[in-house]
Short mmCIF file of C-alpha atoms in Angstrom, two decimals:
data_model
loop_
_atom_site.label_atom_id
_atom_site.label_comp_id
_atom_site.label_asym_id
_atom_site.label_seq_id
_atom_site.Cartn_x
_atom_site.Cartn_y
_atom_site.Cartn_z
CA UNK A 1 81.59 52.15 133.32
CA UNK A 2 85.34 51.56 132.09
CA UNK A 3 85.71 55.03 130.48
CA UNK A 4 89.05 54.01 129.09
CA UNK A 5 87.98 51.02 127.89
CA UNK A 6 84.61 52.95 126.42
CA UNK A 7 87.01 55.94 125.02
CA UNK A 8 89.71 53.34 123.41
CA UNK A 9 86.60 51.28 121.80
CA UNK A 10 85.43 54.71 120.12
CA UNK A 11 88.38 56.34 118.98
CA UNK A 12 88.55 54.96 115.54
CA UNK A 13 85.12 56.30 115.07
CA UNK A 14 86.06 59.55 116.12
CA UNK A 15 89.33 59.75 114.21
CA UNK A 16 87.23 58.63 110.67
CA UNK A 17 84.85 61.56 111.54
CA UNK A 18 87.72 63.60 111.91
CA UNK A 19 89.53 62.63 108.49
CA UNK A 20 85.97 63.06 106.99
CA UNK A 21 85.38 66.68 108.59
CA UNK A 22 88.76 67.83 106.99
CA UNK A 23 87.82 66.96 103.34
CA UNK A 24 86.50 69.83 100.85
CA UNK A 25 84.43 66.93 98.73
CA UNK A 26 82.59 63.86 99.64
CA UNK A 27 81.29 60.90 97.85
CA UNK A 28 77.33 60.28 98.63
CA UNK A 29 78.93 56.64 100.74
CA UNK A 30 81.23 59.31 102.88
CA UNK A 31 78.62 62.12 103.13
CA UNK A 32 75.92 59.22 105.14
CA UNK A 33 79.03 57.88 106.83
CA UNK A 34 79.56 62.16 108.02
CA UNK A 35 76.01 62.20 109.42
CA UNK A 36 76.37 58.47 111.46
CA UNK A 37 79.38 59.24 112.83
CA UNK A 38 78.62 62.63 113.93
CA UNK A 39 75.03 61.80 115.13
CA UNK A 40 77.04 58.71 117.41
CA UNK A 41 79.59 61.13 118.38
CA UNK A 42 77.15 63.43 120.11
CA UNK A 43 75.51 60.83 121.94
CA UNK A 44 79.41 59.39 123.11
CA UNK A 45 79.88 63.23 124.03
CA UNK A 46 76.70 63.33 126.46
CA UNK A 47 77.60 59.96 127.76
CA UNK A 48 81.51 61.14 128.30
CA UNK A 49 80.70 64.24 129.50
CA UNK A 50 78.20 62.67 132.61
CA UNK A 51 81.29 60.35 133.60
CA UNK A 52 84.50 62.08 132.75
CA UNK A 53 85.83 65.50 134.75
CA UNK A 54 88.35 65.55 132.10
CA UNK A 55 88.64 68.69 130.35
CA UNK A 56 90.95 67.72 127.70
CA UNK A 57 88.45 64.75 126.56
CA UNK A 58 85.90 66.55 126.55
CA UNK A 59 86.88 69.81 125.19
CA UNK A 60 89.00 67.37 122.38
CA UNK A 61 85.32 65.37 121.66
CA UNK A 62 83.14 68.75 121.87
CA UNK A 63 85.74 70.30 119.26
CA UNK A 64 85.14 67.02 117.18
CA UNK A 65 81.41 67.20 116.88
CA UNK A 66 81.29 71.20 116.42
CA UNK A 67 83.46 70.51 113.61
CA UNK A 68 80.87 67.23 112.89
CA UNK A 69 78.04 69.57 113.12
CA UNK A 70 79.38 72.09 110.60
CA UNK A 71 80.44 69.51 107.70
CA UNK A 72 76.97 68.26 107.89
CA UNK A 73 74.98 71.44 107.73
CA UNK A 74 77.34 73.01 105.47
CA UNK A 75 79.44 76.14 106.59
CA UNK A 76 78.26 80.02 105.24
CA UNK A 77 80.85 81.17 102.70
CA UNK A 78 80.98 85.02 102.51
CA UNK A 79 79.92 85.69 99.09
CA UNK A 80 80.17 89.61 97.37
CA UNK A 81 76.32 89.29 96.78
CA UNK A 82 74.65 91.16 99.05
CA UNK A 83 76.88 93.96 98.81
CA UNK A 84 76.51 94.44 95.34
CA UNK A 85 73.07 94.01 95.49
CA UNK A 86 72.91 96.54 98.14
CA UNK A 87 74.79 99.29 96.03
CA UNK A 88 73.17 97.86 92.91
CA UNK A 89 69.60 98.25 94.00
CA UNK A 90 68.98 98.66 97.80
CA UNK A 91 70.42 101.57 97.96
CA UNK A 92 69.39 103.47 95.11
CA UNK A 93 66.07 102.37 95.18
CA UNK A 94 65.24 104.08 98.47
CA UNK A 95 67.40 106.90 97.60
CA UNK A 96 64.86 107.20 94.90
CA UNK A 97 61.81 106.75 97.04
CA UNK A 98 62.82 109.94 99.16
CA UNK A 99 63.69 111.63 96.37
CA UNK A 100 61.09 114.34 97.08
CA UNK A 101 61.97 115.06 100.86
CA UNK A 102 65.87 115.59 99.99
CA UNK A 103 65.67 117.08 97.10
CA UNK A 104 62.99 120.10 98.87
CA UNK A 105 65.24 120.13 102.01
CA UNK A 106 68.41 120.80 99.07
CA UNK A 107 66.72 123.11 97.26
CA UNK A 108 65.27 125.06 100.26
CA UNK A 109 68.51 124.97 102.40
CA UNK A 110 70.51 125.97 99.47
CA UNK A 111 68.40 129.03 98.34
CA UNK A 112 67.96 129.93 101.85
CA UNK A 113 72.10 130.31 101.99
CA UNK A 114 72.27 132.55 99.23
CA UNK A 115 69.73 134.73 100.65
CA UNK A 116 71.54 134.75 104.46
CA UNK A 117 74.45 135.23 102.38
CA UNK A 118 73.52 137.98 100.32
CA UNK A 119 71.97 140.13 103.11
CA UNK A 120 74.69 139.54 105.53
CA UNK A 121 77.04 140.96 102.77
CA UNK A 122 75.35 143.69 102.02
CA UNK A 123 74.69 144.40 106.21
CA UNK A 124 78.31 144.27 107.21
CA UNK A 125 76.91 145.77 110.48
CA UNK A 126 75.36 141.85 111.13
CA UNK A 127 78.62 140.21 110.58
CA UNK A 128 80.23 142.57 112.92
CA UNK A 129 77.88 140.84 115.48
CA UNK A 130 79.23 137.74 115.23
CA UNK A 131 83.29 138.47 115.18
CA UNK A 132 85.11 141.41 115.29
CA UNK A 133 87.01 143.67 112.40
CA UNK A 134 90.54 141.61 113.17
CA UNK A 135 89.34 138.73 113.61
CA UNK A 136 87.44 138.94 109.79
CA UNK A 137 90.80 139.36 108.48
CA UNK A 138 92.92 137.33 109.81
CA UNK A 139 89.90 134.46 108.97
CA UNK A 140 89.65 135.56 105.53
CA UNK A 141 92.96 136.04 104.81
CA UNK A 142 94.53 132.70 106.58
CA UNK A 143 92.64 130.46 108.19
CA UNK A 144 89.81 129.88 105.92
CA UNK A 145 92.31 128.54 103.22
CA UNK A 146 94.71 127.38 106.19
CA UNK A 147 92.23 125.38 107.62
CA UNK A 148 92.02 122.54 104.22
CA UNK A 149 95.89 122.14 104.26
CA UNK A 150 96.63 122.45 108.25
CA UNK A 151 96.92 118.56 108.48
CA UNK A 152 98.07 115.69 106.67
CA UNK A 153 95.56 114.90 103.88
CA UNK A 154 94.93 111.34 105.55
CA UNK A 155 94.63 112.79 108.74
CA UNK A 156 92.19 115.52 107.50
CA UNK A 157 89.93 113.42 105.74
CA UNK A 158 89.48 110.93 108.58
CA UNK A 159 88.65 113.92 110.48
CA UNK A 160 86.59 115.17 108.23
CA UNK A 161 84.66 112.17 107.42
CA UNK A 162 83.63 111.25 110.79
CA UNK A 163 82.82 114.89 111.48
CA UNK A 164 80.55 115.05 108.71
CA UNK A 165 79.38 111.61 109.54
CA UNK A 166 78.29 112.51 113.23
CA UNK A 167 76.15 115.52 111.85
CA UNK A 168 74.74 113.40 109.13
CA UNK A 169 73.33 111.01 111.78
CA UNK A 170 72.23 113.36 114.03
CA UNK A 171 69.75 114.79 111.10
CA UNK A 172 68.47 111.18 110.28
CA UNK A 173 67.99 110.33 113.59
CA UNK A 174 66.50 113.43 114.81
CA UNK A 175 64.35 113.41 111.83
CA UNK A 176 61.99 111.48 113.86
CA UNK A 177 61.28 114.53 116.14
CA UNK A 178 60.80 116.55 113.21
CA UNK A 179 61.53 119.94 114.99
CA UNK A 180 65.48 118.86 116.24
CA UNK A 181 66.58 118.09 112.83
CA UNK A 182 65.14 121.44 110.96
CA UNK A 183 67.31 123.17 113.75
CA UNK A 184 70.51 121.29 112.49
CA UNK A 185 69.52 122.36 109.18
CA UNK A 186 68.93 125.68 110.07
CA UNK A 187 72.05 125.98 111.73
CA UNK A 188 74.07 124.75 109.18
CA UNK A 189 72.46 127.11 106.30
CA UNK A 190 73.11 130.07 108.72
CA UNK A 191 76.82 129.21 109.47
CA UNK A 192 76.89 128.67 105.62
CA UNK A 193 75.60 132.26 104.83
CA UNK A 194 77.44 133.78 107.40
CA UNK A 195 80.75 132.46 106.06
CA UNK A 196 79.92 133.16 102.71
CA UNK A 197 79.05 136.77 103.58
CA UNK A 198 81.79 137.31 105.92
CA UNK A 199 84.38 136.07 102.90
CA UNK A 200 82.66 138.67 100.44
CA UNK A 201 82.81 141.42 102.63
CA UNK A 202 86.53 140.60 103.33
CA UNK A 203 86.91 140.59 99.25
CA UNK A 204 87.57 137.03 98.95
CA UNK A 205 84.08 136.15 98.14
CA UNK A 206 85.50 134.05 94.92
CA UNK A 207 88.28 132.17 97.01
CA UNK A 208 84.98 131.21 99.27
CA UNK A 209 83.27 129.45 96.46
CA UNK A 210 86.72 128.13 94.87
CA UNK A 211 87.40 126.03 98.51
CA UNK A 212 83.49 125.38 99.00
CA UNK A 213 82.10 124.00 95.53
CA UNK A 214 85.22 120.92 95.50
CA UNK A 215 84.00 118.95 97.93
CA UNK A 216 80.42 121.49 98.71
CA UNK A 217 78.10 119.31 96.15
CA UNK A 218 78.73 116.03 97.58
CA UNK A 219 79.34 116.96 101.34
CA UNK A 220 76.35 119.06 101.19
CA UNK A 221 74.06 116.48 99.55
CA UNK A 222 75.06 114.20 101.56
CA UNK A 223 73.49 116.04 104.84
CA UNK A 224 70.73 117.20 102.50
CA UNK A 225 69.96 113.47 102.16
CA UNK A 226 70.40 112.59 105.70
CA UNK A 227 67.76 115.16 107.18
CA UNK A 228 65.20 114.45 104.39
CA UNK A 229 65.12 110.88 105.03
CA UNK A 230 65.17 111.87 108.69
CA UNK A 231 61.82 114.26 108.24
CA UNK A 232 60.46 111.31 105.72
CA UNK A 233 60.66 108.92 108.67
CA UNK A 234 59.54 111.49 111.28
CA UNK A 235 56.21 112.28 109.20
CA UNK A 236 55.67 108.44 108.89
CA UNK A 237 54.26 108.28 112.21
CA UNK A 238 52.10 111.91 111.52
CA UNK A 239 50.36 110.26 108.35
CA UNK A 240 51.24 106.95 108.08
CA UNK A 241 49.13 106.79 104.44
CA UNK A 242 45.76 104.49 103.98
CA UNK A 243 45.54 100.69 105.39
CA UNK A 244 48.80 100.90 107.71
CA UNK A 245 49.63 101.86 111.54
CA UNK A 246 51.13 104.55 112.71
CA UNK A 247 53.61 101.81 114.06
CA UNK A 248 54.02 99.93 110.91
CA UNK A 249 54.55 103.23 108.62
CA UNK A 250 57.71 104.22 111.29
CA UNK A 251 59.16 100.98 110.96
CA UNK A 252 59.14 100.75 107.44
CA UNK A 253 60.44 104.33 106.86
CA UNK A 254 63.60 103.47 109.69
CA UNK A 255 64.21 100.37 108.34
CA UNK A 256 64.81 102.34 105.08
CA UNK A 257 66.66 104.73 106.44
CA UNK A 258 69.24 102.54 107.88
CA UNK A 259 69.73 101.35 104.29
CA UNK A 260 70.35 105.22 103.54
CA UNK A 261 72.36 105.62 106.92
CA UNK A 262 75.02 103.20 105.61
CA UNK A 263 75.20 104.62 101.74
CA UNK A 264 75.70 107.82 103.41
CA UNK A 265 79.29 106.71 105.06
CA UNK A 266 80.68 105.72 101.97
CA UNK A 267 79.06 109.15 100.20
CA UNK A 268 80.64 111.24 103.13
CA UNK A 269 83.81 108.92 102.87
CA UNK A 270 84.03 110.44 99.26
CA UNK A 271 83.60 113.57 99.84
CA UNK A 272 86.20 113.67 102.92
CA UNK A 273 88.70 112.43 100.51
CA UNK A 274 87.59 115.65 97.87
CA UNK A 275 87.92 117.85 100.66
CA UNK A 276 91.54 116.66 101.71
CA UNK A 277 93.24 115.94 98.55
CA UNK A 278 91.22 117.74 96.04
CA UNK A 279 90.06 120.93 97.50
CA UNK A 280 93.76 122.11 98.70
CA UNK A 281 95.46 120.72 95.70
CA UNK A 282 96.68 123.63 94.03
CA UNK A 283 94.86 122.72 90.59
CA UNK A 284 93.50 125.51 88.35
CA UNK A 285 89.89 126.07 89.92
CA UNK A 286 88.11 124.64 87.08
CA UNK A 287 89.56 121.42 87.25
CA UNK A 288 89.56 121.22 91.30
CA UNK A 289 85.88 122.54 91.14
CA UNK A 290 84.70 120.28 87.93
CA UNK A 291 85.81 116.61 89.47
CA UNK A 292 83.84 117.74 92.52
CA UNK A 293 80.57 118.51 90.46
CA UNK A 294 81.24 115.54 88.12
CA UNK A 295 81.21 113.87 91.06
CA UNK A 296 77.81 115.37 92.46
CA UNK A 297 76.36 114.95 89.21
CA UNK A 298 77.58 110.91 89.41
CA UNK A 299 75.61 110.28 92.48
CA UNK A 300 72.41 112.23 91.39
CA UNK A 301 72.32 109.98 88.46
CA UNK A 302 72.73 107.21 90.41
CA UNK A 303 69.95 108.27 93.27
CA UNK A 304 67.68 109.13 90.55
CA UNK A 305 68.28 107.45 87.63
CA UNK A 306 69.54 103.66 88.87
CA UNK A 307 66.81 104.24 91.52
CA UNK A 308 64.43 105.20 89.22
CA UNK A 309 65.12 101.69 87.26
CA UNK A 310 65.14 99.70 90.30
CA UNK A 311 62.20 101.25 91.91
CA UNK A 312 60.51 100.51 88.22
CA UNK A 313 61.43 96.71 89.16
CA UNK A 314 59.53 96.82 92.11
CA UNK A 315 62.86 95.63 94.26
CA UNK A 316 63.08 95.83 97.70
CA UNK A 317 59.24 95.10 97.98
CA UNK A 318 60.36 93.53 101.80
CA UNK A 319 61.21 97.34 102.98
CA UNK A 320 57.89 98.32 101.65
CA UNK A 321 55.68 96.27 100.78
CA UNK A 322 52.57 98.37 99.48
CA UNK A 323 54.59 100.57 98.21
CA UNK A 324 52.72 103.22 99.55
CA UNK A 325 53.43 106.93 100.41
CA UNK A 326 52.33 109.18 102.69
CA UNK A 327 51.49 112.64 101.59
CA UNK A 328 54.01 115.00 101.76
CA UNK A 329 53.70 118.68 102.93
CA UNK A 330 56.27 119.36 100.07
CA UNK A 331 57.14 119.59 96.78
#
C-alpha cells in the first residue's frame, strides 16, 4: 500500500473532522457528518497504524479521533450540583440519622469532663501526679494563653485543622473496632479535665473556659461526631437490624460515614479558623465566646433540623435503602 498516496487521499476528511470537532454548536447535517467522519477515521487509524512506524502520523491521527470520540459522545462539564446537593441534603441527612450515637457520645464525654475536672480540682494532690508545682505555673500563667497566639494565625489554623482532622479520623475509623475509638475518647475527656482542673487550681479557671468555649463547641462536636458515627458503623456489624447481613449493614453504615468523613473537614476547617483568629483576638469574652456558640448552635440546626427535613424526604434512599436501624445500646 502507497501510504502517502492513502494519507494525501484522506486528509481532507480528517481536516473537516477536525474543523467540526472545534465547533461549540452543530446543525443535525454536521452532527451525522461528526459521527461518519469519526467512525472512518478510526478505521484509517487501525489501517495507518499496521503500516506506518511513524509516530508523528499516528500520534497526529490518534489525537484526531480522541478529539472525534469526545464531540460525539459529548464531553462532562463540571456542574456545582452535586456539591450543593451534598451540603444541601447528603450531608445533613446522615448527620441526622446518627443523631443518637453523637449526640450520647457529646453528652457523655462532656459530663464526664466536668466530673474529671471537678475532682482533679478539688484533689490537687492528682494533678501533682501528672506535672510538677513549676511547671503548673509557668503553664497556667504563659503557655496556655501563649500557645493560641505563638504562630501566625494562617499558620496556626492549618496546623490546627489537620491536627484536629487526623484525630477526627482516627475515631471514625477506629469506630469499627469499637474498643480503640472509646480509648481516643477517653483520652481526650481526661486530658480535657485535667487541663481544666490544673487551670482552676492555678486560679485561672475562668481564662480556661474564656480560650476553650471560642472554638470548644465546634472543635469538640466535631470529634463528638466523628467517634459516634465511628461506634454507629462499628455496631453495624454486632446487630446489623432484621432482613440484612452483617456484611451489608457495615457497608451501608461506612459508606455513610465517608459522607460524614468529608463534612467533617470543612466543620474542623471552621473551627481551626475560630481557634486562630477568633479565640486569641483580644475581643471582650462575650463576643469572642458568642460567635463561637452561634456558630455551634448553626451547625446543630443544620444536623438536626435540615437533616430532619431531608431525612423526612426520604433522600439518600441509595445509602440506605430500608431505612432501617439497628438497635442502639444508647440513648
Amino acid at each position: 500500500m502507497d501510504l502517502d498516496a492513502y494519507v494525501s487521499e484522506r486528509r481532507g476528511e480528517w481536516n473537516r473532522l477536525d474543523a467540526l470537532t472545534r465547533r461549540r454548536k452543530l446543525t443535525a447535517a454536521e452532527a451525522d457528518e461528526l459521527v461518519l467522519l469519526y467512525q472512518r477515521a478510526a478505521t484509517h487509524l487501525s489501517v495507518v497504524r499496521s503500516h506506518s512506524p511513524d509516530p508523528i502520523l499516528l500520534a497526529s491521527l490518534s489525537q484526531l479521533v480522541i478529539a472525534g470520540r469526545s464531540a460525539v459522545t459529548g464531553g462532562r462539564r463540571y456542574s456545582w450540583r452535586p456539591v450543593v446537593r451534598f451540603f444541601t441534603t447528603s450531608l445533613p441527612v446522615e448527620l441526622y440519622r446518627a443523631r443518637r450515637w453523637w449526640l450520647t457520645v457529646m453528652v457523655v464525654n462532656v459530663v464526664l469532663a466536668g466530673v474529671l475536672m471537678a475532682y482533679f480540682a478539688a484533689n490537687p494532690d492528682i494533678i501533682e501526679m501528672f506535672a510538677p508545682s513549676s511547671t503548673i505555673d509557668r503553664y497556667a500563667n504563659e503557655d496556655f494563653v501563649d500557645y493560641y497566639s505563638e504562630f501566625q494565625a494562617q499558620n496556626f489554623a492549618a496546623s490546627v485543622w489537620t491536627h484536629n482532622a487526623m484525630l477526627a479520623g482516627q475515631c471514625l475509623a477506629s469506630g469499627v473496632l469499637i474498643v480503640p475509638a472509646l480509648w481516643i475518647l477517653g483520652q481526650n475527656t481526661f486530658q480535657l479535665g485535667l487541663t481544666g482542673a490544673l487551670m482552676t487550681y492555678a486560679g485561672h479557671g475562668d481564662t480556661f473556659f474564656r480560650y476553650i468555649l471560642p472554638h470548644g463547641f465546634l472543635e469538640l462536636t466535631s470529634i463528638f461526631v466523628a467517634a459516634g458515627v465511628g461506634l454507629r458503623i462499628g455496631w453495624a456489624w454486632i446487630a446489623p437490624g432484621p432482613h440484612r447481613t452483617r456484611g451489608r449493614a457495615l457497608a451501608e453504615r461506612a459508606r455513610a460515614g465517608m459522607l460524614v468523613a468529608l463534612g467533617l473537614v470543612a466543620m474542623l476547617l471552621v473551627s481551626g479558623l475560630l481557634e486562630a483568629y477568633v479565640t486569641p483576638s483580644g475581643w471582650p469574652d462575650p463576643v469572642r465566646i458568642g460567635i463561637g456558640f452561634v456558630v455551634w448552635l448553626a451547625f446543630m440546626a443544620y444536623a438536626l433540623g435540615v437533616g430532619a427535613a431531608a431525612h423526612r424526604r426520604g433522600e439518600t434512599a441509595d445509602l440506605d435503602p430500608d431505612h432501617t436501624e439497628a438497635q442502639v445500646p444508647m440513648a
